């Protein structure tokens, strides 16, 4: 695919960023997508490798060599058709996916992989600009009604596929706008929310009904979860009204850190900081938590922690420090050992580049306060041996902290929702459902299905899209006896 000798002739060209000074002035996206000519050259690097491991590296099994070749040859209209055949929302993944496909690229064995994510970004943005992305309403309606609980990427993908199969789909979302953590967990500087809005409009034209501000099954929300629900619908009412129900909520319960001083003012879960910020950017009330002029400590080294770093810098924090429990990973992976799998290596995000001190193998021992407010954090250094950690004697230290943000991941979906439906759970508290064989994605309760983080646990947007699509096929087969939807 691409140009047979392209990978020998052309170097990888990554997308450029606006300068740090410029991008810190706003919450706008700052990644500068490749132009048509640049994308064509990058598509030319896709080698005729025989077995395209990138397809399997991608959770939605994008047909990557085909659209790389089409972009190289200037056939953009065909490229978006191929891309959309496996991925409902490439404008999401083209921005925020970590690109496991690139880790699996054959060229990555001993060179820089093809810039697959940047080409995907270019294809979908050009498609929207050219007006090629249009509603695809079903030619024939089935009369079957499906409820989708949750409007994150899994719920949106399932809803769109089911609507295109001819079913009457209603999506229930507890917050005031659709998108789930796509909208409220991911800062606008990584993905502007107009991208979600225009997809929602496309889906409405395809027959999907969105009901926001509606909580399904439970009135109780655990600490750290923000919602705007003004209405509650029982699980029983939903099962009576609809022929099938898809549970597609996220894994939203945040991991806590119960150490002395946890109850001090200024110690928060990450989403207590990020969600109100996204609401402020959307024109709602101001974020009640400010990092301006504060010494911020982010506990957790993943994407959510990085989002806290970038948001704190835009607030004008005096300093930002990020702690990670695990030891510092190597700067470069051992490719012969890890390829084509996702490697462990040091990853520096755009937010880190904007200003952040990172410290690894550190555990928090205590939060220190004055007049009920956090002023410092006491930590200790760790030694890891044979997969086990132990504290390094005499290594305790204190760091100034006016704002502490927990970004240590999420443990499970909201249990009250699953309990309301009576579905069986796995050992981690997720909805129990298989992904293959007869009855895939079906829960222990008749006509109730589960997909995305509510089933598999905290994961990537691209995995949520995959599960939403596959679950839609399973629901279609359940309702109609067969399905023409792709898996």
Tab-separated table of C-alpha atoms in Angstrom:
chain	number	residue	atom	x	y	z
A	1	UNK	CA	0.000	0.000	0.000
A	2	UNK	CA	1.096	3.579	-0.494
A	3	UNK	CA	4.323	4.020	-2.445
A	4	UNK	CA	6.435	0.839	-2.463
A	5	UNK	CA	9.602	2.768	-1.611
A	6	UNK	CA	7.895	5.582	0.303
A	7	UNK	CA	9.067	4.445	3.715
A	8	UNK	CA	12.660	4.664	2.445
A	9	UNK	CA	12.240	8.084	0.866
A	10	UNK	CA	10.169	10.014	3.393
A	11	UNK	CA	10.555	10.715	7.079
A	12	UNK	CA	7.678	10.744	9.538
A	13	UNK	CA	6.133	14.191	9.887
A	14	UNK	CA	4.179	14.690	13.088
A	15	UNK	CA	1.431	17.253	13.473
A	16	UNK	CA	2.677	20.631	14.673
A	17	UNK	CA	1.483	22.438	17.798
A	18	UNK	CA	0.831	26.103	18.397
A	19	UNK	CA	3.445	27.626	20.707
A	20	UNK	CA	3.044	27.122	24.454
A	21	UNK	CA	2.588	30.862	25.056
A	22	UNK	CA	-0.177	30.988	22.474
A	23	UNK	CA	-2.106	27.912	23.478
A	24	UNK	CA	-2.105	28.709	27.195
A	25	UNK	CA	-4.220	31.783	26.426
A	26	UNK	CA	-7.334	29.750	25.623
A	27	UNK	CA	-9.022	26.352	25.736
A	28	UNK	CA	-9.049	25.994	21.940
A	29	UNK	CA	-7.464	23.045	20.167
A	30	UNK	CA	-3.865	23.789	19.191
A	31	UNK	CA	-2.856	20.778	17.061
A	32	UNK	CA	-2.250	21.855	13.443
A	33	UNK	CA	-3.441	19.089	11.161
A	34	UNK	CA	-1.479	17.978	8.122
A	35	UNK	CA	-2.433	19.615	4.836
A	36	UNK	CA	-3.439	17.469	1.858
A	37	UNK	CA	0.065	17.273	0.404
A	38	UNK	CA	1.667	16.429	3.756
A	39	UNK	CA	-0.916	13.729	4.451
A	40	UNK	CA	-0.327	12.231	1.000
A	41	UNK	CA	3.410	11.971	1.677
A	42	UNK	CA	2.745	10.351	5.054
A	43	UNK	CA	0.336	7.924	3.399
A	44	UNK	CA	3.115	7.042	0.953
A	45	UNK	CA	5.167	5.725	3.911
A	46	UNK	CA	2.693	2.853	4.423
A	47	UNK	CA	4.776	-0.077	3.259
A	48	UNK	CA	3.503	-3.198	1.506
A	49	UNK	CA	4.195	-5.234	4.624
A	50	UNK	CA	2.125	-8.312	3.766
A	51	UNK	CA	0.487	-8.622	7.174
A	52	UNK	CA	-0.790	-5.222	8.382
A	53	UNK	CA	-0.488	-5.617	12.139
A	54	UNK	CA	-1.899	-2.085	12.505
A	55	UNK	CA	-5.372	-3.501	11.763
A	56	UNK	CA	-5.243	-5.730	14.817
A	57	UNK	CA	-3.475	-3.099	16.898
A	58	UNK	CA	-6.513	-0.889	16.340
A	59	UNK	CA	-9.460	-1.907	18.584
A	60	UNK	CA	-12.019	-0.978	15.883
A	61	UNK	CA	-9.911	-2.807	13.268
A	62	UNK	CA	-9.607	0.234	11.020
A	63	UNK	CA	-8.628	-0.764	7.479
A	64	UNK	CA	-5.574	1.436	7.759
A	65	UNK	CA	-3.452	0.464	4.717
A	66	UNK	CA	-6.412	1.047	2.411
A	67	UNK	CA	-7.110	4.609	3.487
A	68	UNK	CA	-3.391	5.402	3.667
A	69	UNK	CA	-3.147	4.353	0.020
A	70	UNK	CA	-6.254	6.324	-0.948
A	71	UNK	CA	-4.892	9.505	0.661
A	72	UNK	CA	-1.551	8.979	-1.071
A	73	UNK	CA	-3.415	8.791	-4.391
A	74	UNK	CA	-5.653	11.758	-3.606
A	75	UNK	CA	-8.887	9.728	-3.342
A	76	UNK	CA	-10.138	11.455	-0.196
A	77	UNK	CA	-13.836	10.742	-0.742
A	78	UNK	CA	-13.159	7.007	-0.859
A	79	UNK	CA	-10.811	7.305	2.114
A	80	UNK	CA	-13.563	8.624	4.403
A	81	UNK	CA	-15.913	5.869	3.240
A	82	UNK	CA	-13.334	3.231	4.207
A	83	UNK	CA	-12.615	4.982	7.507
A	84	UNK	CA	-16.300	5.287	8.395
A	85	UNK	CA	-16.865	1.610	7.593
A	86	UNK	CA	-15.172	0.671	10.875
A	87	UNK	CA	-15.264	3.834	12.978
A	88	UNK	CA	-18.336	5.995	13.615
A	89	UNK	CA	-16.370	8.890	15.074
A	90	UNK	CA	-12.853	9.243	13.636
A	91	UNK	CA	-12.783	12.922	14.633
A	92	UNK	CA	-12.699	11.727	18.256
A	93	UNK	CA	-10.058	9.028	17.836
A	94	UNK	CA	-8.019	11.173	15.423
A	95	UNK	CA	-7.553	13.616	18.290
A	96	UNK	CA	-7.455	11.693	21.560
A	97	UNK	CA	-6.595	8.077	20.784
A	98	UNK	CA	-3.082	7.047	21.938
A	99	UNK	CA	-2.765	5.199	18.609
A	100	UNK	CA	-1.996	1.564	19.463
A	101	UNK	CA	-2.115	1.060	15.688
A	102	UNK	CA	1.145	2.976	15.349
A	103	UNK	CA	2.824	0.827	17.994
A	104	UNK	CA	1.792	-2.201	15.885
A	105	UNK	CA	2.936	-0.703	12.553
A	106	UNK	CA	5.443	-2.996	10.834
A	107	UNK	CA	7.650	-0.003	10.092
A	108	UNK	CA	7.900	0.553	13.852
A	109	UNK	CA	10.121	-2.523	14.216
A	110	UNK	CA	13.223	-0.511	13.372
A	111	UNK	CA	12.033	2.935	12.279
A	112	UNK	CA	9.399	5.580	12.957
A	113	UNK	CA	5.890	4.219	12.370
A	114	UNK	CA	3.474	5.636	9.825
A	115	UNK	CA	1.629	8.664	11.247
A	116	UNK	CA	-1.697	6.826	11.141
A	117	UNK	CA	-3.474	9.038	13.664
A	118	UNK	CA	-2.519	12.252	11.858
A	119	UNK	CA	-3.790	10.857	8.532
A	120	UNK	CA	-7.074	9.813	10.167
A	121	UNK	CA	-7.399	13.332	11.594
A	122	UNK	CA	-6.831	14.849	8.156
A	123	UNK	CA	-9.357	12.547	6.440
A	124	UNK	CA	-12.280	13.216	8.766
A	125	UNK	CA	-11.698	16.967	9.053
A	126	UNK	CA	-11.555	17.264	5.275
A	127	UNK	CA	-14.710	15.160	4.972
A	128	UNK	CA	-16.648	17.515	7.243
A	129	UNK	CA	-15.309	20.559	5.413
A	130	UNK	CA	-16.318	19.120	2.036
A	131	UNK	CA	-19.808	18.159	3.245
A	132	UNK	CA	-19.264	14.438	2.752
A	133	UNK	CA	-20.494	13.471	6.226
A	134	UNK	CA	-24.254	13.215	5.907
A	135	UNK	CA	-27.076	11.534	7.852
A	136	UNK	CA	-27.777	7.933	6.862
A	137	UNK	CA	-31.375	7.294	7.955
A	138	UNK	CA	-32.676	3.753	7.599
A	139	UNK	CA	-34.762	3.062	4.514
A	140	UNK	CA	-37.089	0.787	6.494
A	141	UNK	CA	-38.156	1.127	10.131
A	142	UNK	CA	-38.498	-2.018	12.244
A	143	UNK	CA	-40.850	-0.616	14.878
A	144	UNK	CA	-38.541	-1.948	17.605
A	145	UNK	CA	-37.582	0.412	20.436
A	146	UNK	CA	-34.147	0.484	22.054
A	147	UNK	CA	-33.011	2.503	25.074
A	148	UNK	CA	-29.335	3.403	25.388
A	149	UNK	CA	-28.246	4.500	28.857
A	150	UNK	CA	-25.222	6.780	28.593
A	151	UNK	CA	-24.117	9.039	25.747
A	152	UNK	CA	-20.377	8.540	25.818
A	153	UNK	CA	-18.586	6.980	22.831
A	154	UNK	CA	-19.981	3.484	23.492
A	155	UNK	CA	-23.559	4.741	23.798
A	156	UNK	CA	-23.286	7.029	20.775
A	157	UNK	CA	-21.787	4.288	18.592
A	158	UNK	CA	-24.440	1.762	19.634
A	159	UNK	CA	-27.237	4.289	19.102
A	160	UNK	CA	-26.063	5.307	15.652
A	161	UNK	CA	-25.662	1.732	14.455
A	162	UNK	CA	-29.073	0.686	15.817
A	163	UNK	CA	-30.788	3.704	14.263
A	164	UNK	CA	-29.235	2.900	10.902
A	165	UNK	CA	-30.591	-0.644	11.271
A	166	UNK	CA	-34.089	0.879	11.460
A	167	UNK	CA	-34.793	0.769	15.206
A	168	UNK	CA	-36.281	3.630	17.235
A	169	UNK	CA	-33.456	4.617	19.573
A	170	UNK	CA	-33.629	6.847	22.637
A	171	UNK	CA	-30.423	7.827	24.444
A	172	UNK	CA	-30.629	8.759	28.139
A	173	UNK	CA	-27.922	10.994	29.616
A	174	UNK	CA	-27.746	12.219	33.224
A	175	UNK	CA	-25.910	15.423	32.316
A	176	UNK	CA	-27.314	18.438	30.494
A	177	UNK	CA	-25.526	17.741	27.205
A	178	UNK	CA	-24.654	14.533	25.375
A	179	UNK	CA	-21.145	13.120	25.148
A	180	UNK	CA	-20.457	11.659	28.586
A	181	UNK	CA	-16.811	11.958	29.572
A	182	UNK	CA	-15.991	12.876	25.966
A	183	UNK	CA	-17.669	16.189	26.749
A	184	UNK	CA	-17.025	16.653	30.433
A	185	UNK	CA	-13.909	14.621	31.196
A	186	UNK	CA	-11.689	15.669	28.266
A	187	UNK	CA	-10.633	19.335	28.155
A	188	UNK	CA	-11.584	21.426	25.139
A	189	UNK	CA	-7.932	22.055	24.302
A	190	UNK	CA	-7.693	18.345	23.446
A	191	UNK	CA	-11.093	18.055	21.759
A	192	UNK	CA	-13.506	20.925	21.193
A	193	UNK	CA	-17.084	20.010	21.969
A	194	UNK	CA	-18.572	21.263	18.711
A	195	UNK	CA	-17.328	17.955	17.296
A	196	UNK	CA	-19.816	16.129	19.528
A	197	UNK	CA	-22.614	18.576	18.754
A	198	UNK	CA	-22.435	18.095	15.002
A	199	UNK	CA	-22.425	14.292	15.391
A	200	UNK	CA	-25.467	14.571	17.652
A	201	UNK	CA	-27.232	16.602	14.954
A	202	UNK	CA	-26.376	13.937	12.378
A	203	UNK	CA	-27.767	11.250	14.680
A	204	UNK	CA	-30.974	13.209	15.310
A	205	UNK	CA	-31.456	13.365	11.546
A	206	UNK	CA	-31.046	9.572	11.531
A	207	UNK	CA	-33.848	9.227	14.070
A	208	UNK	CA	-32.003	9.085	17.407
A	209	UNK	CA	-33.796	10.837	20.292
A	210	UNK	CA	-31.655	12.316	23.080
A	211	UNK	CA	-33.058	12.803	26.563
A	212	UNK	CA	-30.629	14.725	28.775
A	213	UNK	CA	-30.808	15.459	32.488
A	214	UNK	CA	-32.296	12.008	33.094
A	215	UNK	CA	-30.863	9.578	35.627
A	216	UNK	CA	-31.757	5.929	35.096
A	217	UNK	CA	-32.274	3.456	37.899
A	218	UNK	CA	-30.841	5.306	40.898
A	219	UNK	CA	-30.970	8.638	42.687
A	220	UNK	CA	-27.688	8.167	44.518
A	221	UNK	CA	-24.361	9.239	43.009
A	222	UNK	CA	-21.056	8.372	44.726
A	223	UNK	CA	-18.654	11.133	45.758
A	224	UNK	CA	-16.708	12.656	42.894
A	225	UNK	CA	-19.387	12.178	40.239
A	226	UNK	CA	-20.995	15.313	38.840
A	227	UNK	CA	-24.411	15.134	37.185
A	228	UNK	CA	-27.235	17.489	36.219
A	229	UNK	CA	-30.127	15.045	36.453
A	230	UNK	CA	-33.514	16.647	36.979
A	231	UNK	CA	-35.505	13.486	36.348
A	232	UNK	CA	-35.203	9.851	37.416
A	233	UNK	CA	-36.558	6.906	35.421
A	234	UNK	CA	-36.734	3.485	37.017
A	235	UNK	CA	-35.105	0.459	35.465
A	236	UNK	CA	-38.466	-1.337	35.468
A	237	UNK	CA	-40.145	1.448	33.499
A	238	UNK	CA	-37.369	1.388	30.936
A	239	UNK	CA	-37.618	-2.385	30.495
A	240	UNK	CA	-41.386	-2.143	30.077
A	241	UNK	CA	-41.244	0.640	27.484
A	242	UNK	CA	-38.395	-0.653	25.326
A	243	UNK	CA	-37.720	-3.906	23.492
A	244	UNK	CA	-34.041	-3.800	24.472
A	245	UNK	CA	-31.849	-1.739	26.790
A	246	UNK	CA	-28.142	-1.030	26.295
A	247	UNK	CA	-26.198	-0.010	29.391
A	248	UNK	CA	-23.333	2.116	28.107
A	249	UNK	CA	-22.355	4.318	31.040
A	250	UNK	CA	-18.759	4.899	31.978
A	251	UNK	CA	-16.567	3.548	34.737
A	252	UNK	CA	-17.034	6.688	36.787
A	253	UNK	CA	-16.291	5.885	40.425
A	254	UNK	CA	-12.872	7.482	41.092
A	255	UNK	CA	-10.156	5.789	43.081
A	256	UNK	CA	-9.757	7.513	46.440
A	257	UNK	CA	-6.721	7.986	48.692
A	258	UNK	CA	-7.784	7.605	52.351
A	259	UNK	CA	-4.755	9.045	54.144
A	260	UNK	CA	-4.682	11.535	57.024
A	261	UNK	CA	-5.846	14.980	55.930
A	262	UNK	CA	-8.046	13.643	53.113
A	263	UNK	CA	-10.953	15.820	54.277
A	264	UNK	CA	-9.022	19.098	54.052
A	265	UNK	CA	-10.374	21.771	51.710
A	266	UNK	CA	-8.426	21.837	48.459
A	267	UNK	CA	-8.200	18.041	48.053
A	268	UNK	CA	-10.404	16.924	45.161
A	269	UNK	CA	-11.074	14.182	42.665
A	270	UNK	CA	-9.877	15.156	39.179
A	271	UNK	CA	-13.360	15.284	37.674
A	272	UNK	CA	-14.503	17.681	40.389
A	273	UNK	CA	-12.022	20.053	38.750
A	274	UNK	CA	-12.271	19.079	35.076
A	275	UNK	CA	-16.052	18.807	34.642
A	276	UNK	CA	-16.855	22.297	35.997
A	277	UNK	CA	-14.048	23.690	33.825
A	278	UNK	CA	-15.605	22.208	30.707
A	279	UNK	CA	-18.954	23.630	31.786
A	280	UNK	CA	-17.359	27.046	32.226
A	281	UNK	CA	-15.824	26.871	28.745
A	282	UNK	CA	-19.281	25.932	27.412
A	283	UNK	CA	-20.699	29.141	28.897
A	284	UNK	CA	-22.126	27.770	32.131
A	285	UNK	CA	-21.248	28.927	35.638
A	286	UNK	CA	-17.569	29.515	36.537
A	287	UNK	CA	-15.467	26.659	37.866
A	288	UNK	CA	-15.630	26.838	41.690
A	289	UNK	CA	-12.131	25.310	41.935
A	290	UNK	CA	-9.317	27.589	40.810
A	291	UNK	CA	-5.634	26.753	40.411
A	292	UNK	CA	-4.607	30.367	39.828
A	293	UNK	CA	-1.522	31.250	41.821
A	294	UNK	CA	-1.601	27.882	43.613
A	295	UNK	CA	0.920	25.119	44.017
A	296	UNK	CA	-0.882	22.173	42.430
A	297	UNK	CA	-0.058	18.521	43.045
A	298	UNK	CA	-1.620	15.956	40.709
A	299	UNK	CA	-1.556	12.380	42.002
A	300	UNK	CA	-1.664	9.924	39.099
A	301	UNK	CA	0.383	9.789	35.918
A	302	UNK	CA	-2.185	8.901	33.248
A	303	UNK	CA	-4.242	10.909	30.772
A	304	UNK	CA	-6.570	12.340	33.416
A	305	UNK	CA	-3.564	13.572	35.365
A	306	UNK	CA	-2.188	15.157	32.209
A	307	UNK	CA	-5.548	16.907	31.665
A	308	UNK	CA	-5.336	18.309	35.209
A	309	UNK	CA	-1.841	19.597	34.431
A	310	UNK	CA	-2.935	21.368	31.243
A	311	UNK	CA	-6.003	22.892	32.885
A	312	UNK	CA	-4.006	24.081	35.914
A	313	UNK	CA	-1.495	25.759	33.625
A	314	UNK	CA	-4.306	27.581	31.842
A	315	UNK	CA	-5.593	28.776	35.203
A	316	UNK	CA	-2.182	30.279	35.930
A	317	UNK	CA	-0.926	27.899	38.623
A	318	UNK	CA	2.212	28.923	40.502
A	319	UNK	CA	3.596	25.402	40.027
A	320	UNK	CA	2.358	21.985	38.940
A	321	UNK	CA	3.833	18.711	40.198
A	322	UNK	CA	2.655	15.262	39.143
A	323	UNK	CA	3.302	12.167	41.253
A	324	UNK	CA	3.270	8.627	39.917
A	325	UNK	CA	3.331	5.531	42.134
A	326	UNK	CA	5.161	3.409	39.569
A	327	UNK	CA	8.870	3.804	38.746
A	328	UNK	CA	9.874	5.979	35.809
A	329	UNK	CA	9.556	3.933	32.602
A	330	UNK	CA	12.338	3.828	30.004
A	331	UNK	CA	12.492	6.717	27.536
A	332	UNK	CA	12.571	4.263	24.631
A	333	UNK	CA	10.905	0.870	24.442
A	334	UNK	CA	12.718	-2.356	23.590
A	335	UNK	CA	11.070	-2.790	20.189
A	336	UNK	CA	12.245	-6.348	19.464
A	337	UNK	CA	10.720	-7.343	22.800
A	338	UNK	CA	7.453	-5.378	22.710
A	339	UNK	CA	6.409	-5.012	19.044
A	340	UNK	CA	3.557	-5.208	17.948
A	341	UNK	CA	2.126	-4.717	21.424
A	342	UNK	CA	1.611	-1.448	23.268
A	343	UNK	CA	4.965	-0.714	24.938
A	344	UNK	CA	5.718	0.715	28.340
A	345	UNK	CA	7.802	3.848	27.897
A	346	UNK	CA	7.978	7.419	29.138
A	347	UNK	CA	5.277	9.483	27.446
A	348	UNK	CA	5.427	13.257	27.590
A	349	UNK	CA	2.129	14.936	26.736
A	350	UNK	CA	1.608	18.436	25.374
A	351	UNK	CA	0.392	19.431	28.842
A	352	UNK	CA	3.664	18.296	30.412
A	353	UNK	CA	5.529	20.435	27.899
A	354	UNK	CA	3.544	23.463	29.048
A	355	UNK	CA	5.032	23.243	32.519
A	356	UNK	CA	5.115	20.374	35.000
A	357	UNK	CA	7.526	18.635	37.336
A	358	UNK	CA	7.082	14.875	37.284
A	359	UNK	CA	8.224	12.582	40.063
A	360	UNK	CA	8.046	8.782	39.931
A	361	UNK	CA	7.938	6.006	42.552
A	362	UNK	CA	6.340	8.316	45.096
A	363	UNK	CA	3.569	7.494	47.582
A	364	UNK	CA	1.482	10.059	49.440
A	365	UNK	CA	1.467	9.620	53.197
A	366	UNK	CA	-0.463	12.608	54.529
A	367	UNK	CA	-2.034	15.954	53.663
A	368	UNK	CA	-1.039	18.789	55.949
A	369	UNK	CA	-3.361	21.721	56.511
A	370	UNK	CA	-3.891	25.051	58.200
A	371	UNK	CA	-7.341	26.322	59.227
A	372	UNK	CA	-8.947	23.387	57.442
A	373	UNK	CA	-7.175	23.981	54.108
A	374	UNK	CA	-4.421	21.881	52.584
A	375	UNK	CA	-1.027	23.582	52.588
A	376	UNK	CA	1.394	20.718	52.008
A	377	UNK	CA	1.708	17.069	51.148
A	378	UNK	CA	3.926	14.530	52.895
A	379	UNK	CA	5.274	11.798	50.628
A	380	UNK	CA	7.813	8.990	50.638
A	381	UNK	CA	9.964	7.456	47.931
A	382	UNK	CA	9.400	3.866	46.908
A	383	UNK	CA	11.599	0.993	45.861
A	384	UNK	CA	10.139	-1.559	43.456
A	385	UNK	CA	11.530	-5.089	43.434
A	386	UNK	CA	9.960	-8.156	41.832
A	387	UNK	CA	6.756	-6.217	41.287
A	388	UNK	CA	6.430	-5.266	44.931
A	389	UNK	CA	6.923	-1.849	46.437
A	390	UNK	CA	8.461	-0.833	49.730
A	391	UNK	CA	9.186	2.529	51.278
A	392	UNK	CA	12.760	3.782	51.158
A	393	UNK	CA	13.834	4.406	54.770
A	394	UNK	CA	14.485	8.058	55.538
A	395	UNK	CA	13.111	9.273	52.205
A	396	UNK	CA	10.060	11.145	53.441
A	397	UNK	CA	9.669	14.695	52.176
A	398	UNK	CA	7.121	17.502	52.071
A	399	UNK	CA	5.980	19.563	49.135
A	400	UNK	CA	3.918	22.731	49.126
A	401	UNK	CA	0.363	22.085	47.966
A	402	UNK	CA	-2.604	24.472	47.832
A	403	UNK	CA	-4.604	22.227	45.506
A	404	UNK	CA	-4.387	18.427	45.272
A	405	UNK	CA	-6.102	16.512	42.480
A	406	UNK	CA	-6.645	12.734	42.485
A	407	UNK	CA	-6.183	11.265	39.009
A	408	UNK	CA	-5.570	7.638	39.933
A	409	UNK	CA	-8.135	6.083	37.641
A	410	UNK	CA	-11.647	4.756	38.089
A	411	UNK	CA	-12.652	1.575	39.856
A	412	UNK	CA	-16.094	0.666	38.494
A	413	UNK	CA	-19.371	2.014	37.104
A	414	UNK	CA	-22.038	3.472	39.369
A	415	UNK	CA	-23.244	0.375	41.214
A	416	UNK	CA	-26.744	1.692	41.836
A	417	UNK	CA	-27.554	1.641	38.119
A	418	UNK	CA	-26.487	-1.983	37.716
A	419	UNK	CA	-28.284	-2.953	40.922
A	420	UNK	CA	-31.481	-1.301	39.696
A	421	UNK	CA	-31.473	-3.525	36.625
A	422	UNK	CA	-30.392	-6.536	38.662
A	423	UNK	CA	-27.579	-7.475	36.313
A	424	UNK	CA	-24.796	-9.750	37.530
A	425	UNK	CA	-21.402	-8.151	38.107
A	426	UNK	CA	-17.877	-9.401	37.668
A	427	UNK	CA	-15.237	-9.342	40.408
A	428	UNK	CA	-14.453	-5.685	39.687
A	429	UNK	CA	-18.053	-4.508	39.913
A	430	UNK	CA	-18.601	-4.184	36.163
A	431	UNK	CA	-21.616	-5.529	34.311
A	432	UNK	CA	-20.923	-9.180	33.502
A	433	UNK	CA	-21.285	-9.948	29.789
A	434	UNK	CA	-19.195	-11.845	27.244
A	435	UNK	CA	-18.032	-10.434	23.909
A	436	UNK	CA	-18.154	-13.549	21.734
A	437	UNK	CA	-20.399	-16.455	20.938
A	438	UNK	CA	-24.169	-16.557	21.271
A	439	UNK	CA	-25.615	-13.828	23.440
A	440	UNK	CA	-22.544	-11.607	23.360
A	441	UNK	CA	-22.891	-8.332	25.266
A	442	UNK	CA	-26.066	-9.682	26.910
A	443	UNK	CA	-26.233	-9.364	30.679
A	444	UNK	CA	-27.849	-11.818	33.069
A	445	UNK	CA	-31.151	-9.933	32.673
A	446	UNK	CA	-33.316	-10.580	29.630
A	447	UNK	CA	-33.091	-7.900	26.897
A	448	UNK	CA	-30.513	-5.860	28.846
A	449	UNK	CA	-27.087	-5.501	27.223
A	450	UNK	CA	-23.869	-3.788	28.349
A	451	UNK	CA	-21.001	-2.241	26.380
A	452	UNK	CA	-18.022	0.010	26.932
A	453	UNK	CA	-16.480	0.908	30.261
A	454	UNK	CA	-19.558	-0.275	32.185
A	455	UNK	CA	-18.650	-3.782	30.980
A	456	UNK	CA	-14.864	-3.819	30.458
A	457	UNK	CA	-13.775	-1.222	33.025
A	458	UNK	CA	-11.878	2.005	32.471
A	459	UNK	CA	-10.484	1.998	28.955
A	460	UNK	CA	-9.933	3.988	25.754
A	461	UNK	CA	-12.454	5.875	23.626
A	462	UNK	CA	-11.594	3.630	20.690
A	463	UNK	CA	-12.442	0.530	22.747
A	464	UNK	CA	-15.768	2.106	23.711
A	465	UNK	CA	-16.606	2.718	20.043
A	466	UNK	CA	-15.727	-0.875	19.195
A	467	UNK	CA	-17.916	-2.261	21.966
A	468	UNK	CA	-20.800	0.045	21.084
A	469	UNK	CA	-20.709	-1.142	17.474
A	470	UNK	CA	-20.465	-4.816	18.376
A	471	UNK	CA	-23.188	-4.513	20.998
A	472	UNK	CA	-25.468	-2.872	18.428
A	473	UNK	CA	-25.089	-5.903	16.186
A	474	UNK	CA	-25.888	-8.221	19.108
A	475	UNK	CA	-29.015	-6.208	19.943
A	476	UNK	CA	-30.089	-6.184	16.293
A	477	UNK	CA	-29.726	-9.982	16.139
A	478	UNK	CA	-31.708	-10.299	19.381
A	479	UNK	CA	-34.545	-8.176	17.992
A	480	UNK	CA	-34.617	-9.384	14.403
A	481	UNK	CA	-33.038	-12.847	14.435
A	482	UNK	CA	-30.222	-11.706	12.164
A	483	UNK	CA	-28.177	-8.588	11.458
A	484	UNK	CA	-26.383	-6.961	8.575
A	485	UNK	CA	-24.506	-4.596	10.922
A	486	UNK	CA	-20.743	-5.145	10.954
A	487	UNK	CA	-18.968	-6.428	14.007
